[in-house]
Tab-separated table of C-alpha atoms in Angstrom:
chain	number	residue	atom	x	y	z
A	1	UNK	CA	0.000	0.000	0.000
A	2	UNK	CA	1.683	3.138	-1.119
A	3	UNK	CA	-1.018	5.647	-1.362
A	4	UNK	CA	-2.366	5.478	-4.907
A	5	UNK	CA	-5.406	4.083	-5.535
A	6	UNK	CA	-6.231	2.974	-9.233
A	7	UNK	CA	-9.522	1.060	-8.722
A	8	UNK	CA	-12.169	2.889	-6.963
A	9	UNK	CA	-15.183	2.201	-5.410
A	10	UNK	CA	-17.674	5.370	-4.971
A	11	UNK	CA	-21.061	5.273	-2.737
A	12	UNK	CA	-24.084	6.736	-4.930
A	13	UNK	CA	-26.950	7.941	-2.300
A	14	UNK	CA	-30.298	8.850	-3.503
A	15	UNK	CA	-29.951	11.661	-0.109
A	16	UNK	CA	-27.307	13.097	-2.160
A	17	UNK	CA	-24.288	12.953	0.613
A	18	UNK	CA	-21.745	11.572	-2.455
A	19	UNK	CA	-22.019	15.243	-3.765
A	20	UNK	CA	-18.527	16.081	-1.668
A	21	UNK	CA	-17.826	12.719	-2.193
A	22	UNK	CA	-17.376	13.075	-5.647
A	23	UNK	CA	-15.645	16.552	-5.782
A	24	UNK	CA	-12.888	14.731	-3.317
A	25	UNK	CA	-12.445	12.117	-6.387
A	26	UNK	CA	-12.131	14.888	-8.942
A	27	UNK	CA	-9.724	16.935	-6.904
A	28	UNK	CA	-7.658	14.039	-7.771
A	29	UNK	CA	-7.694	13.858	-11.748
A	30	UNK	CA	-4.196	12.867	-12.873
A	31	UNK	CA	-2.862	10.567	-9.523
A	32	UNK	CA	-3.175	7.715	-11.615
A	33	UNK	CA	-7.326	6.603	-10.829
A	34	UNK	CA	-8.102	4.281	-13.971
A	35	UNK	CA	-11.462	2.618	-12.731
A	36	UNK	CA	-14.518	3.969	-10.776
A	37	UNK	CA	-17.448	1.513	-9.717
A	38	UNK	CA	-20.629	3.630	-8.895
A	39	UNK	CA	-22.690	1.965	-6.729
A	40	UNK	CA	-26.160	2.072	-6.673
A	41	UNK	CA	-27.521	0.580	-3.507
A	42	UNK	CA	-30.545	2.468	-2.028
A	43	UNK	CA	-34.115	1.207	-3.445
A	44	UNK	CA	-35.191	4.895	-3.526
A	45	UNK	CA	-32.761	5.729	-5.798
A	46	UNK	CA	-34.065	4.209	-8.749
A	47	UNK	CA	-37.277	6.390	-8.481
A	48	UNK	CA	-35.535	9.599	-8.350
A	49	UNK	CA	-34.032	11.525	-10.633
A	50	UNK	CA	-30.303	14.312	-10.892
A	51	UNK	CA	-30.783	16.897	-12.308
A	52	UNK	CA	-30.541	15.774	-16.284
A	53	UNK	CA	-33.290	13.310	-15.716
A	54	UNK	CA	-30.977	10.502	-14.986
A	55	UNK	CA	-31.128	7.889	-12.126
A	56	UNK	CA	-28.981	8.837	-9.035
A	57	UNK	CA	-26.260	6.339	-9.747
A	58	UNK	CA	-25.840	7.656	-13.252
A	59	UNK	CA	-25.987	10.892	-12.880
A	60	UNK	CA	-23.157	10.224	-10.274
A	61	UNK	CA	-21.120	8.709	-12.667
A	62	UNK	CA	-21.742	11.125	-15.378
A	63	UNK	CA	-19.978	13.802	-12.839
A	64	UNK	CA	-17.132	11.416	-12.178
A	65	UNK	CA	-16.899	10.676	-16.218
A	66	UNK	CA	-16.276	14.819	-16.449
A	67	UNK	CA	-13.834	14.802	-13.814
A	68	UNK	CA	-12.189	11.813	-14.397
A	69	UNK	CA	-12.262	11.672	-18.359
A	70	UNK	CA	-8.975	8.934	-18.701
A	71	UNK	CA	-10.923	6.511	-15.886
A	72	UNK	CA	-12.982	3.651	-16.760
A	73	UNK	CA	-17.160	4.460	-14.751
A	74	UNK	CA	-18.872	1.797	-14.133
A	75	UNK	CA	-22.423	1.960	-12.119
A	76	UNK	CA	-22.966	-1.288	-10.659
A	77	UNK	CA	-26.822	-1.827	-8.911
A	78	UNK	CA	-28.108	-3.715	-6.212
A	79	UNK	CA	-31.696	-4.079	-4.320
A	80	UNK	CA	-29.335	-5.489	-1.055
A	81	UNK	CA	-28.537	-3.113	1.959
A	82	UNK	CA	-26.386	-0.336	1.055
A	83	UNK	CA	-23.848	-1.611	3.550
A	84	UNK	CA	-23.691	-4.852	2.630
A	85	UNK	CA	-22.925	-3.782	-0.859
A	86	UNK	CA	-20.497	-1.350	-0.539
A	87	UNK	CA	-18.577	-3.959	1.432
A	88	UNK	CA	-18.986	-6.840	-1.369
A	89	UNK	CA	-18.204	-4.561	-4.109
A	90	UNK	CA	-15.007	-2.426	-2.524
A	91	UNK	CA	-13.235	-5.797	-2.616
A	92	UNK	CA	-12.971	-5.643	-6.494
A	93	UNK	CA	-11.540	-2.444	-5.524
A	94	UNK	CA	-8.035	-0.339	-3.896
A	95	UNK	CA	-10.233	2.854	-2.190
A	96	UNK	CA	-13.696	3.221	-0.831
A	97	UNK	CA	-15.504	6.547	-0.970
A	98	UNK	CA	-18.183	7.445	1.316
A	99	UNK	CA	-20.093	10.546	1.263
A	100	UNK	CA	-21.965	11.715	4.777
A	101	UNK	CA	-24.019	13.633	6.814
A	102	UNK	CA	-22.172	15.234	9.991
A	103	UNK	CA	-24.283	14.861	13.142
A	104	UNK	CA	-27.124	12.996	11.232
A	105	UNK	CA	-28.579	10.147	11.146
A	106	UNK	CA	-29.056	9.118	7.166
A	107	UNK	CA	-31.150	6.479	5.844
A	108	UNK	CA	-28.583	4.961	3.851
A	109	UNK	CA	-25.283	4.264	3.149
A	110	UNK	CA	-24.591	8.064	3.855
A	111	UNK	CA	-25.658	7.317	7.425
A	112	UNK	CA	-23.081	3.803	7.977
A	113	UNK	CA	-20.188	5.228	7.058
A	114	UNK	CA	-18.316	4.154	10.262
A	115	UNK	CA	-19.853	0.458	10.234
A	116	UNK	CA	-18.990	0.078	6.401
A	117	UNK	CA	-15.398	1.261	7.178
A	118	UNK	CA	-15.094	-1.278	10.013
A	119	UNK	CA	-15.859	-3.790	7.589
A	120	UNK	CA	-14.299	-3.457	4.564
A	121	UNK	CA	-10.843	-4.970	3.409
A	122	UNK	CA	-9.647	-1.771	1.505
A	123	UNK	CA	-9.405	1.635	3.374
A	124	UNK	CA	-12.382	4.113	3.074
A	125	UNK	CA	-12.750	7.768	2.509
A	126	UNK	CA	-15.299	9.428	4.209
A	127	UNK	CA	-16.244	13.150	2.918
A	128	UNK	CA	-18.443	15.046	5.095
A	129	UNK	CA	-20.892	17.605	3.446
A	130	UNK	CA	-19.526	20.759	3.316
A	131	UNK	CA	-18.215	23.407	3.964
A	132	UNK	CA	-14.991	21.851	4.744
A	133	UNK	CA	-13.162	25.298	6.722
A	134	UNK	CA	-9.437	24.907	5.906
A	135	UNK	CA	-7.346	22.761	4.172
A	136	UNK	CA	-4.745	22.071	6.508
A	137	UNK	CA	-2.229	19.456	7.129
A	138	UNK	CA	-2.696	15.986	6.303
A	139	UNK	CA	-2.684	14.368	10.038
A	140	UNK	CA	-1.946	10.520	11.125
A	141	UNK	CA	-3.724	9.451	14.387
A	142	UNK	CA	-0.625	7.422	16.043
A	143	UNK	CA	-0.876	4.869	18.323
A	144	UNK	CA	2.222	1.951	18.722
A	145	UNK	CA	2.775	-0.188	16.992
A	146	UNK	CA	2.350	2.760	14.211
A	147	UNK	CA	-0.110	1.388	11.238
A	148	UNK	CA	2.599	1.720	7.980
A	149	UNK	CA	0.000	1.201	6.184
A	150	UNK	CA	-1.727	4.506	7.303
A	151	UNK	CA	1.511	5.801	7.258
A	152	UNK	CA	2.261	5.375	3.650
A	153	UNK	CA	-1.398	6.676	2.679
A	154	UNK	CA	-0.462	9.795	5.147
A	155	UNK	CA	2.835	10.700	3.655
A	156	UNK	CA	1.710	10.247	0.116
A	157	UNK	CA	-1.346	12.847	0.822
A	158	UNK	CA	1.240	15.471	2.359
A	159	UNK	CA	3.815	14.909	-0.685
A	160	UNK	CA	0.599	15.277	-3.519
A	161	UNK	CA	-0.480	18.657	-1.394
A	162	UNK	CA	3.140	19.919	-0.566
A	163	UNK	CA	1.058	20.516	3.254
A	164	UNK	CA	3.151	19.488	6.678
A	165	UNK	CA	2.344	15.845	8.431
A	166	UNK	CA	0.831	16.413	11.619
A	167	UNK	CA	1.158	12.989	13.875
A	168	UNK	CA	-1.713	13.450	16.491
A	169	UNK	CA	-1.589	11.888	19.784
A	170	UNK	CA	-4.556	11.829	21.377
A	171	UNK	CA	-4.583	10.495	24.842
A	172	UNK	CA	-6.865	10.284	28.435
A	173	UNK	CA	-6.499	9.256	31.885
A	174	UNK	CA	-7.465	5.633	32.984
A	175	UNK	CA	-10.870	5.070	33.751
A	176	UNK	CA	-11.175	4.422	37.746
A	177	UNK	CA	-12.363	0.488	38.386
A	178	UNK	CA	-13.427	-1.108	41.486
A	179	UNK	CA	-10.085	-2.632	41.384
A	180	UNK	CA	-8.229	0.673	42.394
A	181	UNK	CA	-5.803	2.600	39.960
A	182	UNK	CA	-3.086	2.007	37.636
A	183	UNK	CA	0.297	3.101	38.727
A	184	UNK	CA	0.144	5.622	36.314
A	185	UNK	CA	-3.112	6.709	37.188
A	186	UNK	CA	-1.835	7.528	40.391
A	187	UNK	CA	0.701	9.829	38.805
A	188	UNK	CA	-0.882	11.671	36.099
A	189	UNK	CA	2.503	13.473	35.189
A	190	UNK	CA	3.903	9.790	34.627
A	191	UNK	CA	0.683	9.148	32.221
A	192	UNK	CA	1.208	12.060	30.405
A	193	UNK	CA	4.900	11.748	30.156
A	194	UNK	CA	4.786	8.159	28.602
A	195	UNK	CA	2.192	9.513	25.853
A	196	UNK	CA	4.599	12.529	24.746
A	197	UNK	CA	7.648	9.547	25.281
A	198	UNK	CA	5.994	7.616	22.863
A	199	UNK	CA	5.174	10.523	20.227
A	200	UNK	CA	8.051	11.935	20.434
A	201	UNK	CA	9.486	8.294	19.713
A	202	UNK	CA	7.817	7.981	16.354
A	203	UNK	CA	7.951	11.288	15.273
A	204	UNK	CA	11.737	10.686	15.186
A	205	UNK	CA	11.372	7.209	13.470
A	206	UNK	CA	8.574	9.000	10.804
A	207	UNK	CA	11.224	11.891	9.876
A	208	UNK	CA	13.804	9.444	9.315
A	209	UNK	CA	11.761	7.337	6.873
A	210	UNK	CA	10.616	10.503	5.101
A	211	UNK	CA	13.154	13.309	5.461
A	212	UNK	CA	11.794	14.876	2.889
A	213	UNK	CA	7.875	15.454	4.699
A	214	UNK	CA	7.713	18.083	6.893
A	215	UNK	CA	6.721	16.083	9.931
A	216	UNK	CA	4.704	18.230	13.619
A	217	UNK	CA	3.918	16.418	16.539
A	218	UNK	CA	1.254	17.004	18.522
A	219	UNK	CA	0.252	15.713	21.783
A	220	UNK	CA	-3.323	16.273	23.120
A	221	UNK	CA	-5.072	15.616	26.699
A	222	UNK	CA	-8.646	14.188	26.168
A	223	UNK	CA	-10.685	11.596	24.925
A	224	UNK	CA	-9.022	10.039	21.640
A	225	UNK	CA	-12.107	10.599	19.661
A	226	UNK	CA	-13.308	13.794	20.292
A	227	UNK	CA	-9.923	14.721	20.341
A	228	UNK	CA	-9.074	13.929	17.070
A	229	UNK	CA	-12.765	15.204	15.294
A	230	UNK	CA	-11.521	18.520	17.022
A	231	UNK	CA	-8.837	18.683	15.009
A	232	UNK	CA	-10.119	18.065	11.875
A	233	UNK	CA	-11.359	21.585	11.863
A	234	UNK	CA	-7.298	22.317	11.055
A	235	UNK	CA	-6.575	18.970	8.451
A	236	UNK	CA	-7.220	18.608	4.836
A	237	UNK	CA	-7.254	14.664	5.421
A	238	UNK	CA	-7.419	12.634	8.813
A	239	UNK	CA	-6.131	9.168	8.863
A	240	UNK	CA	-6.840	6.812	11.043
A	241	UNK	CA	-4.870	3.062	11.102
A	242	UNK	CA	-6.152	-0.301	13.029
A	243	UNK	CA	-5.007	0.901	16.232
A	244	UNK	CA	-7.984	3.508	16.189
A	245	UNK	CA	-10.217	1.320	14.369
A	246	UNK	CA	-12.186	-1.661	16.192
A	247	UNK	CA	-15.130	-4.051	15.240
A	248	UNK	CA	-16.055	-4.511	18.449
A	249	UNK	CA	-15.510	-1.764	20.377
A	250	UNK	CA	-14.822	1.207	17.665
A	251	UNK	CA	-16.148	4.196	19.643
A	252	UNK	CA	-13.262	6.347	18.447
A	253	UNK	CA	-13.781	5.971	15.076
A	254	UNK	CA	-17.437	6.428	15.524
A	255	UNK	CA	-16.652	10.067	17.145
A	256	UNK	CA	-14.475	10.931	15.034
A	257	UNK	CA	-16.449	10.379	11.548
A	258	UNK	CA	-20.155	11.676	13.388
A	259	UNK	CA	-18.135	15.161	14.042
A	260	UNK	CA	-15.510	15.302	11.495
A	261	UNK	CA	-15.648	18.230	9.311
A	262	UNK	CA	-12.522	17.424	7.135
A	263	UNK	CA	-12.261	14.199	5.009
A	264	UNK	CA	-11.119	11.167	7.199
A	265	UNK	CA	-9.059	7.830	5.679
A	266	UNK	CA	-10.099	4.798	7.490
A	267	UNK	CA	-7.316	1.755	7.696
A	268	UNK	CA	-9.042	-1.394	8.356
A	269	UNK	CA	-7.715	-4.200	10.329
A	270	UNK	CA	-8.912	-6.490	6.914
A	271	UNK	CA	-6.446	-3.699	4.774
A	272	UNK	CA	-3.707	-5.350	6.196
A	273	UNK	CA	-3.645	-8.513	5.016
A	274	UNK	CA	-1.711	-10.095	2.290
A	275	UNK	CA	-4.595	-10.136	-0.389
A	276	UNK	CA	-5.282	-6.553	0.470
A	277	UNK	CA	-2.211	-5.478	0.655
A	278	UNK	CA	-1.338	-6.414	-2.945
A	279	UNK	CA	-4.343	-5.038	-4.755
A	280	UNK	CA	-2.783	-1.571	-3.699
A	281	UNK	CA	0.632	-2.507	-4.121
């Protein structure tokens, strides 16, 4: 995985949330995109109409067709849930896009963005509606062991932009239990000293694989998802590897992609397998 995506897979959602979605895409016209499946999952869309007369999923695709004019569209349909096919068809694929609603609940796949990025094996890009306020630096949620592969999409995004890496740490104090507290707890200074310790660690390791990224570190106190969706008020691109992305328990990425306002890059723990791996190779 090196940060170039050549087969993508693009969410078409008949309550229009892929509109940002697709002017992400065609801010990136030349990076090498040669195929673009449209999927059309939502029943409703079928029934309603863009603005030309066409069906949702092909008016999508027409915009992507004028942006993209050297890639290969595709619209693909299915009468499934819009989850389950965005997951079946991104496999085919190196890149899922996701358009979606911030603080909304949507009534398709606009609305599942975080549950369709826990599941598929490819990482997704979800694009909030607009406005987005600044284009800032591209920042990489870090956690150890650091994700390479979210490292590598990271680094690419801050070489394409010429904008500064920012490698976010966010951390928070131990939750008290009934079995008393941590050592560290007990210390807070020792909590918060281990957290800059460790950022400070791969900030050094990050510069020395790419000397030629401009690479800030930034430590923050407070809960790891809020935290981070704070901060995408300053970032042109958020990415977030496996260590902030969980099946089971993925309340951080949740946050994070309810309140984002800047486009976030979601690293499955399925992206890092072999077979996944080489499809973006």
């Amino acid at each position: 995985m090196d940060g170039r995506w050549r087969a993508v897979t693009l969410a078409a959602d008949a309550t229009r949330p892929h509109d940002e979605a697709v002017r992400w895409l065609a801010a990136r016209a030349g990076t090498g995109v040669e195929r673009v499946h449209v999927i059309g999952a939502d029943p409703a869309s079928e029934s309603r109409t863009g603005p030309t007369g066409a069906g949702v999923a092909d008016a999508v695709a027409a915009a992507v067709r004028s942006a993209l004019p050297h890639a290969r569209v595709v619209v693909r349909r299915h009468a499934g849930h819009p989850a389950h096919a965005l997951v079946e068809e991104s496999d085919d694929g190196d890149l899922l896009v996701v358009g979606t609603f911030r603080n909304r609940r949507g009534s398709t796949a606009g609305g599942e963005a975080a549950r369709i990025a826990e599941r598929v094996s490819v990482p997704t890009v979800v694009v909030p509606e607009g406005p987005h306020p600044i284009a800032g630096d591209v920042v990489l949620a870090v956690d150890e062991p650091v994700d390479e592969h979210a490292e590598a999409i990271a680094v690419a995004e801050a070489r394409r932009t010429h904008r500064r890496l920012t490698l976010l740490r966010a951390w928070e104090m131990p939750v008290l239990t009934r079995t008393g507290l941590t050592d560290f707890a007990e210390d807070p200074l020792r909590w918060r000293s281990r957290n800059a310790e460790l950022l400070e660690r791969i900030t050094v390791e990050v510069r020395a694989r790419h000397p030629d990224v401009r690479v800030h570190a930034l430590l923050v106190e407070g809960h790891p998802g809020r935290a981070i969706a704070a901060h995408t008020r300053r970032a042109s691109l958020v990415v977030l590897g496996v260590g902030h992305v969980h099946a089971l328990s993925g309340s951080v990425l949740h946050d994070v992609l309810r309140e984002t306002v800047a486009p976030v890059c979601v690293v499955p723990p399925a992206a890092h397998t072999g077979a996944a791996a080489g499809r973006t190779a």
